[in-house]
Coordinates of N, CA, C and O in Angstrom, one line a residue:
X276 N 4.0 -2.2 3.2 CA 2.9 -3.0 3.8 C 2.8 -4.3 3.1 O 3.3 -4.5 1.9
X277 N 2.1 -5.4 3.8 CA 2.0 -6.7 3.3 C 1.0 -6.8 2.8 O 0.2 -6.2 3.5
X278 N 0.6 -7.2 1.9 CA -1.1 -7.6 1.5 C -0.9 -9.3 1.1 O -0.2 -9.6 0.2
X279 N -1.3 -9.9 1.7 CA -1.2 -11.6 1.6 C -3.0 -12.2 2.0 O -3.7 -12.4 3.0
X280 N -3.0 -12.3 0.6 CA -4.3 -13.3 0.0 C -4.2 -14.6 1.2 O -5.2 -14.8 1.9
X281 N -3.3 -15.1 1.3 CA -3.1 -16.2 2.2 C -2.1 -16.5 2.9 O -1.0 -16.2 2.3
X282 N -2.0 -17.3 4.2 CA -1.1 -17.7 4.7 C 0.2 -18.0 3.9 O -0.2 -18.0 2.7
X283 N 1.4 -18.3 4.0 CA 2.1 -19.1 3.1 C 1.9 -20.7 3.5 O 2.4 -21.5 2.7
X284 N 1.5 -21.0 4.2 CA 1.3 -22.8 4.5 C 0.1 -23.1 4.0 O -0.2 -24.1 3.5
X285 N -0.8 -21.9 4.1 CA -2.2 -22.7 3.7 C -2.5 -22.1 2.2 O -2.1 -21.0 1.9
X286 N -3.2 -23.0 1.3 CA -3.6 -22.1 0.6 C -5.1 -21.6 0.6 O -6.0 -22.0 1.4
X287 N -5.3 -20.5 -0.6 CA -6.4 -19.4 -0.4 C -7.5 -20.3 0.3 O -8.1 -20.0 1.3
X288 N -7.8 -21.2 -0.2 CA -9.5 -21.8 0.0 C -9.2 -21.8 1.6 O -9.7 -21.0 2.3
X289 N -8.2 -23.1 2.3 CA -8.2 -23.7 3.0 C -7.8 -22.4 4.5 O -7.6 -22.8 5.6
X290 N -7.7 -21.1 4.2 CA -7.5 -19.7 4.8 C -8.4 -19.1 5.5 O -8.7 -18.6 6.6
X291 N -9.2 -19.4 3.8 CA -10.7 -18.8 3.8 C -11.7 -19.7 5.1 O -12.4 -19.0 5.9
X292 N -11.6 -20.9 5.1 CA -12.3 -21.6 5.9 C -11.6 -21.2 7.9 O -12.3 -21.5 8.9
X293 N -10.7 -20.8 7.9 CA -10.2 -20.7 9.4 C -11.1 -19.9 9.9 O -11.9 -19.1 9.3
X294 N -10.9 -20.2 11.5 CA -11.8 -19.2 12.1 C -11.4 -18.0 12.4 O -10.2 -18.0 12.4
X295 N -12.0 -17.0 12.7 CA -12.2 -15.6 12.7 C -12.1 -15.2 14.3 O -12.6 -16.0 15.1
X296 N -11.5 -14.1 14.7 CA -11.7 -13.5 16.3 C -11.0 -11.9 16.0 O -10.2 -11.3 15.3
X297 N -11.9 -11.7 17.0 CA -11.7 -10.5 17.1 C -11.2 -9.4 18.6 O -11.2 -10.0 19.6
X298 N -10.8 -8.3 18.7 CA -10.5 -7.2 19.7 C -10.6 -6.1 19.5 O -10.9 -5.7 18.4
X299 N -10.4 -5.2 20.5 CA -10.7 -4.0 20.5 C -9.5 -3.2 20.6 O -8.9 -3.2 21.7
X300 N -9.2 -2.5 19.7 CA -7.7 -1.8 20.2 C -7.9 -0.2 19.8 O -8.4 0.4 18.8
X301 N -6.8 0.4 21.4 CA -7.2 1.5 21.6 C -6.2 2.5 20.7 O -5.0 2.2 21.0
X302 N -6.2 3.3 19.9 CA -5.6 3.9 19.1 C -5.5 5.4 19.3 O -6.0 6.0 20.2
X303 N -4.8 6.0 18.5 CA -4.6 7.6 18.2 C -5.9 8.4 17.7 O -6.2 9.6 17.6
X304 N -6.8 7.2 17.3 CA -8.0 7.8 16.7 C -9.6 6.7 17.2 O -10.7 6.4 16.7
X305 N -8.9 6.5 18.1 CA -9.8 5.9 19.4 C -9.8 4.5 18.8 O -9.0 4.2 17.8
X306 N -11.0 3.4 19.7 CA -11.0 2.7 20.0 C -11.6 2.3 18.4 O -12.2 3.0 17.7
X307 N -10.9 0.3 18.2 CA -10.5 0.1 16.3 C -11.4 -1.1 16.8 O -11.3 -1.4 18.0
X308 N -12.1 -1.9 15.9 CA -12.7 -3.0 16.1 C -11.5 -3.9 14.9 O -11.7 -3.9 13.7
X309 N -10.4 -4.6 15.4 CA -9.9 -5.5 14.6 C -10.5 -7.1 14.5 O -10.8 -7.8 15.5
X310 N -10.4 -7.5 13.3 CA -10.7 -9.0 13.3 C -9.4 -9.9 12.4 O -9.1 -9.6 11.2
X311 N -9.0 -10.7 13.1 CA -7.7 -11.5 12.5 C -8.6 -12.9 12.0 O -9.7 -13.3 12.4
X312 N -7.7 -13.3 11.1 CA -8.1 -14.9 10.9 C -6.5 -15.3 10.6 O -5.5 -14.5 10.5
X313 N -6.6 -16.6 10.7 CA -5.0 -17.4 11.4 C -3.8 -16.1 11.4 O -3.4 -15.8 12.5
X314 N -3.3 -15.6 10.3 CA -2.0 -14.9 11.0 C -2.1 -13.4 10.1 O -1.2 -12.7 10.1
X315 N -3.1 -13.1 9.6 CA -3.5 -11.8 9.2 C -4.6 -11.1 9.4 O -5.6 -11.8 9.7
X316 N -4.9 -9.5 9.4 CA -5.5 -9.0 10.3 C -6.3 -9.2 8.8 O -5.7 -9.2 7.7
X317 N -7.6 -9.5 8.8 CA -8.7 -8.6 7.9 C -9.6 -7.9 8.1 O -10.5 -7.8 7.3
X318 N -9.4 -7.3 9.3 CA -10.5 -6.0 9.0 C -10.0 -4.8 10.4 O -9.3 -5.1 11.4
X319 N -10.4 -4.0 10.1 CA -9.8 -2.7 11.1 C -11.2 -1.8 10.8 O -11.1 -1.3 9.6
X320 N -12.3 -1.5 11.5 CA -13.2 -0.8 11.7 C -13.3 -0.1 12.8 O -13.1 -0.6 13.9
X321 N -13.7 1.5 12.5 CA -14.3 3.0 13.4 C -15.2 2.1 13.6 O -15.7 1.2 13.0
X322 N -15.5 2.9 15.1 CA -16.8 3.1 15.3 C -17.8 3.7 14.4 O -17.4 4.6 13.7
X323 N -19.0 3.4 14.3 CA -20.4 4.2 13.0 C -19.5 3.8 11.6 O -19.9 4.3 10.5
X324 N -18.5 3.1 11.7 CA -18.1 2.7 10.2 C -19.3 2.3 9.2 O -20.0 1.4 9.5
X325 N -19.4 2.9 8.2 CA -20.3 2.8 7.1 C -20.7 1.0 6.5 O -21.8 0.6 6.0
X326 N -19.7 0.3 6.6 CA -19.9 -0.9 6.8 C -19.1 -1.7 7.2 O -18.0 -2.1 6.7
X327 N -19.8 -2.1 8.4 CA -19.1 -2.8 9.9 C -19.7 -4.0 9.4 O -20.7 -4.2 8.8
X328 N -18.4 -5.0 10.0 CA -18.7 -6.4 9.6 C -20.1 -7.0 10.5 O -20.2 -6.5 11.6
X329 N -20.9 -7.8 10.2 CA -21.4 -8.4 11.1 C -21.4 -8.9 12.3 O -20.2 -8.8 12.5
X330 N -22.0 -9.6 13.5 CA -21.4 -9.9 14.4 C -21.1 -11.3 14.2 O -20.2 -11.6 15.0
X331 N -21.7 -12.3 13.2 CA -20.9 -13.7 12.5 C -20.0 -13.7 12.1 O -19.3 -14.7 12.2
X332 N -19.5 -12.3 11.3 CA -18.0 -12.7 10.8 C -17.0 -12.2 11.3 O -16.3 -11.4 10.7
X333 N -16.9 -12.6 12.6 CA -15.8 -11.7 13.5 C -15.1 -12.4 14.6 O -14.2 -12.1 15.4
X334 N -16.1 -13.8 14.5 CA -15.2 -15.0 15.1 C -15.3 -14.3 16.8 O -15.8 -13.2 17.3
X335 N -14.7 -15.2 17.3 CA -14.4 -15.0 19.2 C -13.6 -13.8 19.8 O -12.5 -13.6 19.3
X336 N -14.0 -13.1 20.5 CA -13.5 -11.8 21.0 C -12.4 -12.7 21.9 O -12.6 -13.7 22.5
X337 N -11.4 -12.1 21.9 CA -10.1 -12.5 22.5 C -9.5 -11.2 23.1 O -10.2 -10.2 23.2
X338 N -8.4 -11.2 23.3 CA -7.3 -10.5 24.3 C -6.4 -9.7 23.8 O -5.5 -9.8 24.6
X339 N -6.0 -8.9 22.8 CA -5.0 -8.8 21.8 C -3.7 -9.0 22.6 O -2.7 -9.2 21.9
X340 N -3.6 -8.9 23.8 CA -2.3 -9.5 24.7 C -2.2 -11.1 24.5 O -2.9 -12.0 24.9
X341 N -0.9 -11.1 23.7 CA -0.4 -12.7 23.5 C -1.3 -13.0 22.1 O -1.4 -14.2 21.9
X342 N -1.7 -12.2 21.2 CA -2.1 -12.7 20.1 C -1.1 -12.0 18.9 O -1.4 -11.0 18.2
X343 N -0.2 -12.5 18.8 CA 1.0 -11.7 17.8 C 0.0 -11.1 16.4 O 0.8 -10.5 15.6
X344 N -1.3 -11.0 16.0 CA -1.3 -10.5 14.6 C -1.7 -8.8 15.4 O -1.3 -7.7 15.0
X345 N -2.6 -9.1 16.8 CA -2.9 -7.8 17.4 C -1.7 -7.0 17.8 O -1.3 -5.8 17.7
X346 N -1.5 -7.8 18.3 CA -0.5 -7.1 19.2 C 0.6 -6.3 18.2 O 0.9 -5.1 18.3
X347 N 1.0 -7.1 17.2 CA 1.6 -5.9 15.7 C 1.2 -4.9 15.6 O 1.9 -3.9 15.4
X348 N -0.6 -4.9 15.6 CA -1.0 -4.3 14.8 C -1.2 -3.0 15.9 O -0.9 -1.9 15.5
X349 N -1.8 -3.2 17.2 CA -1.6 -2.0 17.9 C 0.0 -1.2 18.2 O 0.2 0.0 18.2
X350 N 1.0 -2.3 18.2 CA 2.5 -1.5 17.8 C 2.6 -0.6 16.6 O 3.0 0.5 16.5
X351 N 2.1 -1.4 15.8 CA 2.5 -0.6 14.8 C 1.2 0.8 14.5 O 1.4 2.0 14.0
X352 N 0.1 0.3 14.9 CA -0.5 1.7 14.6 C -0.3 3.0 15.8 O -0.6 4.2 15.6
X353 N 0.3 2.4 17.1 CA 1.1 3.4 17.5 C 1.7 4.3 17.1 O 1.5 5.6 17.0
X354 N 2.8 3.4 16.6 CA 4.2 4.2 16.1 C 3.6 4.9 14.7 O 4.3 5.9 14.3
X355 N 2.6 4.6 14.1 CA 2.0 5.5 12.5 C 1.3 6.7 13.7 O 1.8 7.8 13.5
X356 N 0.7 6.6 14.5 CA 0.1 8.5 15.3 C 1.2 8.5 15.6 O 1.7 9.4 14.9
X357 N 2.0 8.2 16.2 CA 3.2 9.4 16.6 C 4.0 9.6 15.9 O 5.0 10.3 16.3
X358 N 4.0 9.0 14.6 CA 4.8 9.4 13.4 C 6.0 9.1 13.2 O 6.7 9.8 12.5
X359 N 6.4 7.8 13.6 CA 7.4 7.0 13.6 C 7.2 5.7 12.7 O 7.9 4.7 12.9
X360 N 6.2 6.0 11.8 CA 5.8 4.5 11.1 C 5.4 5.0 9.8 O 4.3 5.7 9.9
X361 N 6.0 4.8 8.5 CA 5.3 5.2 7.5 C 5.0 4.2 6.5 O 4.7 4.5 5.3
X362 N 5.0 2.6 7.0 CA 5.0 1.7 6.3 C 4.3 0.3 7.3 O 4.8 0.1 8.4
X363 N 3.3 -0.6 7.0 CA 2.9 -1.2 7.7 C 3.4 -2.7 7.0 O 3.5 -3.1 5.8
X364 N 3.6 -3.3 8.1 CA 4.5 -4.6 8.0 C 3.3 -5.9 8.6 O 3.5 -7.1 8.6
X365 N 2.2 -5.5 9.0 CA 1.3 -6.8 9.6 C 0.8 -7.4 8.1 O 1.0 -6.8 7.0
X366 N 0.3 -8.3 8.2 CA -0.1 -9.3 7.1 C -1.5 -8.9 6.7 O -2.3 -9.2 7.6
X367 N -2.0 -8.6 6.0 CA -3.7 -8.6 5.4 C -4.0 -9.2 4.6 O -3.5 -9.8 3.6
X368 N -5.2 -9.2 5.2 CA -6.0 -10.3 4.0 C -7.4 -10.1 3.5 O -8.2 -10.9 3.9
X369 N -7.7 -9.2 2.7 CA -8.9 -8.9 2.7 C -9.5 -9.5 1.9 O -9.0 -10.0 0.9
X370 N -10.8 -9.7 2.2 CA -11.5 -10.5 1.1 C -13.0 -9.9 0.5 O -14.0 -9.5 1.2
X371 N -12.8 -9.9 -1.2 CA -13.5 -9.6 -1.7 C -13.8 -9.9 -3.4 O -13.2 -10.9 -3.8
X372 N -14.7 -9.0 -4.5 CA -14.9 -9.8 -5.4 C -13.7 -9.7 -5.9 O -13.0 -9.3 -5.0
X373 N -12.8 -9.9 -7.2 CA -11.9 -9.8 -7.6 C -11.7 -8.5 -7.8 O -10.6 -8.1 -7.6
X374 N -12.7 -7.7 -8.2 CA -12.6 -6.3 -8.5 C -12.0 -5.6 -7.5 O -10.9 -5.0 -7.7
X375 N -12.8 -5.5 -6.2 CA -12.5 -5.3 -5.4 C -10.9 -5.6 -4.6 O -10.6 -4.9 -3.6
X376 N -10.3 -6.6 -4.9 CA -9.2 -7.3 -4.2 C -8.0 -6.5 -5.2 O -6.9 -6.1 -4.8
X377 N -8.6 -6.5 -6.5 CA -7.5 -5.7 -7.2 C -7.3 -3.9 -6.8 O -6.3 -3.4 -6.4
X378 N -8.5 -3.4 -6.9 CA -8.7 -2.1 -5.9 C -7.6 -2.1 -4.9 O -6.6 -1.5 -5.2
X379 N -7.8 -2.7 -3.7 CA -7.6 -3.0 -2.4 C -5.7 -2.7 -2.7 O -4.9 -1.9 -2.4
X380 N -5.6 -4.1 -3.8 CA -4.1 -3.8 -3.8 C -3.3 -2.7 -4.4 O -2.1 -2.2 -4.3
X381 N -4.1 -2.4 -5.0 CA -3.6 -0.8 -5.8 C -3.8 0.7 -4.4 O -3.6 1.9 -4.7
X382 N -4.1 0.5 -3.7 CA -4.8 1.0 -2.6 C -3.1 1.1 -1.0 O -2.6 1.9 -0.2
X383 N -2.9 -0.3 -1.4 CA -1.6 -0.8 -0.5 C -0.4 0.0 -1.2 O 0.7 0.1 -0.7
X384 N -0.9 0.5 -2.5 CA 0.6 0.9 -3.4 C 0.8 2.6 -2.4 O 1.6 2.9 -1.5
X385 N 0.1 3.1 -2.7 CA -0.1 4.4 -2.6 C 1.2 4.8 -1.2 O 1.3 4.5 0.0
X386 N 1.8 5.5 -2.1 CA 3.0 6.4 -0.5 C 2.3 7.0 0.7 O 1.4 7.8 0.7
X387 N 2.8 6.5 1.6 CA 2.9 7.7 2.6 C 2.9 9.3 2.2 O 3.7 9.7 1.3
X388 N 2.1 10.3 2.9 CA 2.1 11.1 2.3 C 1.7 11.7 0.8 O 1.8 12.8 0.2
X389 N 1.4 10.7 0.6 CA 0.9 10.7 -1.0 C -0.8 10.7 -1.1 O -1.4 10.1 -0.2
X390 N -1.7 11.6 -2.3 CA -3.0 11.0 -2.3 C -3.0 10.7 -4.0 O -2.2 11.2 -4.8
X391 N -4.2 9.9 -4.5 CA -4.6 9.6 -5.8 C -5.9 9.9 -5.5 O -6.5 10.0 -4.5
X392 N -6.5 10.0 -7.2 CA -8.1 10.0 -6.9 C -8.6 8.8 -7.8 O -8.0 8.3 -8.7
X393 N -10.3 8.5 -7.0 CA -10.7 7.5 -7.8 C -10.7 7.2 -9.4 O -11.0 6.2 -10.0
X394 N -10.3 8.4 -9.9 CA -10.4 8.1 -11.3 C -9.1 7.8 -12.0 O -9.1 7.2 -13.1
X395 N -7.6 8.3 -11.1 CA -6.1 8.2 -11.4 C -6.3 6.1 -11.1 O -5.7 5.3 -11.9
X396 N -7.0 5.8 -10.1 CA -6.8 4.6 -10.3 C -7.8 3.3 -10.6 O -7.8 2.1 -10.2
X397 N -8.8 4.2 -12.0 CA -9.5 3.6 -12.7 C -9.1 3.3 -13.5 O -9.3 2.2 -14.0
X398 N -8.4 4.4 -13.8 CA -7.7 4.4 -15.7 C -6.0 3.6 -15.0 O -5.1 3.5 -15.8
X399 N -5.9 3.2 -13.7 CA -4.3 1.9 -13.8 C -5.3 0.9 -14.0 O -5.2 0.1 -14.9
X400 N -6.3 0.8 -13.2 CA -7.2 -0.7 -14.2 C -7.3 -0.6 -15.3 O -6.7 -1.6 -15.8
X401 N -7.6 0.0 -16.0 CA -7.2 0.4 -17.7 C -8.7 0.9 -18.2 O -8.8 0.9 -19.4
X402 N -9.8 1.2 -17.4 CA -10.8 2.4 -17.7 C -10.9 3.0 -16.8 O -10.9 2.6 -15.6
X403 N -11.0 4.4 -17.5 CA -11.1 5.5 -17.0 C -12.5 5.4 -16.5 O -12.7 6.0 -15.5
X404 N -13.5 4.9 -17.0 CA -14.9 4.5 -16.6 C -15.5 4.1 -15.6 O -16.7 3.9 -15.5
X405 N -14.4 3.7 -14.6 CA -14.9 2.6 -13.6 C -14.5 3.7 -12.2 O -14.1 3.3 -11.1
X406 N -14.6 4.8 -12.6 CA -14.4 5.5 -11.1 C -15.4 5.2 -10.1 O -15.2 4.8 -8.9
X407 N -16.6 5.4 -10.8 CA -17.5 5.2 -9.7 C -17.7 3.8 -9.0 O -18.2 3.7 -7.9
X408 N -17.1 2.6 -9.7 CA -17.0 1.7 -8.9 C -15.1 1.4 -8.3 O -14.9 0.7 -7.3
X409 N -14.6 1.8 -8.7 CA -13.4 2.1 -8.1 C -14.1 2.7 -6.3 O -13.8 2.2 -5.2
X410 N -14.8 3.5 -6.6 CA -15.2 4.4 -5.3 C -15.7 3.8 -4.4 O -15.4 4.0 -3.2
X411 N -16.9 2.7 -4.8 CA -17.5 1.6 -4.2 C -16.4 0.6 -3.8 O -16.4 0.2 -2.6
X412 N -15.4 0.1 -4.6 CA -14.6 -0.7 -4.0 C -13.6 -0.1 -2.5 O -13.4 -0.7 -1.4
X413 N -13.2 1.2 -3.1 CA -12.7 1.7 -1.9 C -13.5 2.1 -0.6 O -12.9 2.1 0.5
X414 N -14.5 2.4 -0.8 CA -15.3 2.7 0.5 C -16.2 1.2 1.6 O -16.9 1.2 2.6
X415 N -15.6 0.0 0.5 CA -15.7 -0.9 1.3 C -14.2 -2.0 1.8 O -14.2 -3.1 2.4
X416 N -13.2 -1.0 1.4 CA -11.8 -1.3 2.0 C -12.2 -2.1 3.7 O -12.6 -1.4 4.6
X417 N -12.1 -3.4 3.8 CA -12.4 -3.9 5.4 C -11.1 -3.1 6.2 O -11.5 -2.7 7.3
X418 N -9.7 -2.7 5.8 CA -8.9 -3.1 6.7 C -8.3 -1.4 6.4 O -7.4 -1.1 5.6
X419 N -8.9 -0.7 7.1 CA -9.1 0.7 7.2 C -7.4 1.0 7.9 O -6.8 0.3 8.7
X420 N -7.0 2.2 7.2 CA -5.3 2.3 7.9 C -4.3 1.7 7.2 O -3.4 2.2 6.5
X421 N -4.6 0.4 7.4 CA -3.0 -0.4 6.8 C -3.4 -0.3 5.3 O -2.6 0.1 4.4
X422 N -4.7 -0.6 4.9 CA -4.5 0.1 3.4 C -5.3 0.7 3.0 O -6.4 0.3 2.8
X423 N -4.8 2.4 2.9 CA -4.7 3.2 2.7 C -5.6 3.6 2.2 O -5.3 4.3 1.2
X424 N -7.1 3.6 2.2 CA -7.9 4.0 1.6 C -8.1 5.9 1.7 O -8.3 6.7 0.8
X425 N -7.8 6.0 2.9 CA -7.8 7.8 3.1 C -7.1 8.1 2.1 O -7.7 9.1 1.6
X426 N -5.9 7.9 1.5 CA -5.5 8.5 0.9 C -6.0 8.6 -1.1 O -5.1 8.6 -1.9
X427 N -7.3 8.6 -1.3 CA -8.3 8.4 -2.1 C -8.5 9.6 -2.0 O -8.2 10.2 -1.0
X428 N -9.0 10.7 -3.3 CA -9.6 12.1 -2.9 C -10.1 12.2 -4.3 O -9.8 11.6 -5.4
X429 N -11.0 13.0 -4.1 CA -12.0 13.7 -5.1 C -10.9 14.3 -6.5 O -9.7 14.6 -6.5
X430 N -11.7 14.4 -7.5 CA -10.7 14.9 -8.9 C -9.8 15.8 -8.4 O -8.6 16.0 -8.2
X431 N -11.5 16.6 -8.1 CA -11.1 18.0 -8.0 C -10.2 18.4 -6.3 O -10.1 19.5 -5.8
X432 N -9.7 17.1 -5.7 CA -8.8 17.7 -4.4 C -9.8 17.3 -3.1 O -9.4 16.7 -2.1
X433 N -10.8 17.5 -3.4 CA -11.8 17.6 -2.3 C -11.8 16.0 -2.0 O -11.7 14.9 -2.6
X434 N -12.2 16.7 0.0 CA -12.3 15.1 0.6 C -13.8 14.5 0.1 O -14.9 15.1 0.0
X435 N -13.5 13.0 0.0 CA -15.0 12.6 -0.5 C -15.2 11.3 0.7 O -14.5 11.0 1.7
X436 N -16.4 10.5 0.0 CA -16.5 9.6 1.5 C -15.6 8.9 2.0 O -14.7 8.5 1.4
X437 N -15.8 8.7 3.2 CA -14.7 8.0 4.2 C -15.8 7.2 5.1 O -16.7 7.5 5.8
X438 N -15.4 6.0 4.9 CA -16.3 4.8 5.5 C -16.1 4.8 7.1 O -16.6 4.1 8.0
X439 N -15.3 5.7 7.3 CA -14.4 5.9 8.9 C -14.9 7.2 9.4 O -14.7 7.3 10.6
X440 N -15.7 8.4 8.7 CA -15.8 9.2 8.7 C -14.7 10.6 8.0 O -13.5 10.7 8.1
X441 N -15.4 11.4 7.3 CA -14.7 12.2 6.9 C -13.8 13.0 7.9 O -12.6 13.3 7.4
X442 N -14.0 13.2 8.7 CA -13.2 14.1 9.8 C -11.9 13.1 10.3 O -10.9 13.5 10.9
X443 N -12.2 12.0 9.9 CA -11.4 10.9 10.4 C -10.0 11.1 9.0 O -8.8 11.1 9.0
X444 N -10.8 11.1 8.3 CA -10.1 10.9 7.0 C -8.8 12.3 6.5 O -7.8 12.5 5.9
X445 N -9.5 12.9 7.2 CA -9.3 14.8 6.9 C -7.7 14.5 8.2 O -6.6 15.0 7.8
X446 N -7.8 13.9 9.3 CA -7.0 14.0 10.4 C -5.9 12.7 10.0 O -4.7 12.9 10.3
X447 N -6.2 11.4 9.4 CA -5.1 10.7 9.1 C -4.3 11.7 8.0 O -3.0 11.9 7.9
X448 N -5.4 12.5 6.9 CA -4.0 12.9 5.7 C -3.8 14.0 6.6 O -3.6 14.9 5.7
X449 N -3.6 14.8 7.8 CA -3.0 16.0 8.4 C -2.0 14.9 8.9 O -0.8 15.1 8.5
X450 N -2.1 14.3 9.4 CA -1.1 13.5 10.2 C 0.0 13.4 9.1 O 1.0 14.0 9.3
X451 N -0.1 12.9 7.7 CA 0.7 12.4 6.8 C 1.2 13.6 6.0 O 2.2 13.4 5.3
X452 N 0.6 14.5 6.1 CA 1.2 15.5 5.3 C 2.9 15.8 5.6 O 3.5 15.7 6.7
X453 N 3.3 16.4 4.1 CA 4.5 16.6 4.5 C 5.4 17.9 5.0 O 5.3 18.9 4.3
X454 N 6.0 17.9 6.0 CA 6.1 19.3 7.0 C 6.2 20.4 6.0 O 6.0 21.5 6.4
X455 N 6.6 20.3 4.5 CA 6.8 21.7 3.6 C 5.4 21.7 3.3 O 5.1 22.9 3.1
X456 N 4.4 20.9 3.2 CA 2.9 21.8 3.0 C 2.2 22.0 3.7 O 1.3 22.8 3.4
X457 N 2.3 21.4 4.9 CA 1.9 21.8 6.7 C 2.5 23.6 7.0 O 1.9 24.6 7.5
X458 N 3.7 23.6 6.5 CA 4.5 25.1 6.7 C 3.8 26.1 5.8 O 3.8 27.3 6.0
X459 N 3.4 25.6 4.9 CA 2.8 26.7 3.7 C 1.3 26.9 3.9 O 0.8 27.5 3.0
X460 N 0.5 26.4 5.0 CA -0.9 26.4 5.3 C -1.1 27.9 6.1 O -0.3 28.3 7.0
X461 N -2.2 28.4 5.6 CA -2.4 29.5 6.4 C -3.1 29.5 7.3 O -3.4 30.5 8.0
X462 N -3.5 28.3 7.6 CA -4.5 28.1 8.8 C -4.0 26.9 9.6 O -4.6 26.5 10.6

């Protein structure tokens, strides 16, 4: 996956200032409230998402037909439900405090098929102390899917919040599991 702070022509500030638009794209796990700004998506929100952008920062509802960051982004989250995609290639840009942006990128690291818990990636910030806000940063991930926040889990294994919904969250890691521990499930 890409994670890009900014355009490569523009820099961060002059990114920050472009305008915003948004679409609605229809998915494997229904309909996604995306918002792009110039050539990267920054935000991907469920419906009842725990924190949905405003309706000011989401810029002009557009057509995702003929808009190349949408139009990626519904290809490509296609091909991730039908399981032909284990890596996302659209551009992101999320914006937040620095804490947060570092979170976010350690969040983009995480495999396919793979989960960490908030505290495995408190202690790569280098305390172990900061789970609880490690958790806060992740549960305000804007750009739900491409970085990987689902794959976040409690110490102890267990699913914890999902800004998307937990059932949501529980159904992306079944999708990603790998066929030898899908085969070893008794249910």
């Amino acid at each position: 996956m890409t994670t890009d702070r900014s355009t490569p022509s523009q820099p961060p500030s002059a990114t920050h200032q472009l305008p915003r638009r948004h679409t609605t794209l229809s998915t494997g796990m229904g309909e996604l409230l995306a918002v792009a700004q110039a050539e990267a998506l920054v935000g991907l929100y469920f419906p009842e998402h725990w924190h949905p952008p405003t309706p000011d920062t989401i810029g002009t509802r557009v057509s995702a037909t003929g808009d190349p960051v949408f139009e990626a982004t519904r290809r490509e989250l296609a091909e991730y439900f039908r399981g032909q995609r284990t890596m996302f290639t659209v551009p992101t840009a999320a914006r937040g405090d620095a804490f947060s942006e570092r979170v976010w990128d350690l969040l983009a690291l995480i495999p396919y098929g793979t989960t960490t818990t908030y505290g495995a990636i408190a202690r790569e910030l280098g305390n172990p102390g900061l789970a609880q806000r490690v958790g806060q940063a992740v549960g305000h991930n804007p750009v739900s899917i491409l970085v990987p926040c689902h794959r976040v889990i409690g110490s102890d294994g267990s699913l914890t919040g999902y800004a998307g919904g937990l059932e949501r969250k529980a159904a992306l890691l079944a999708l990603e599991e790998p066929p030898e521990v899908a085969a070893s499930r008794l249910f």
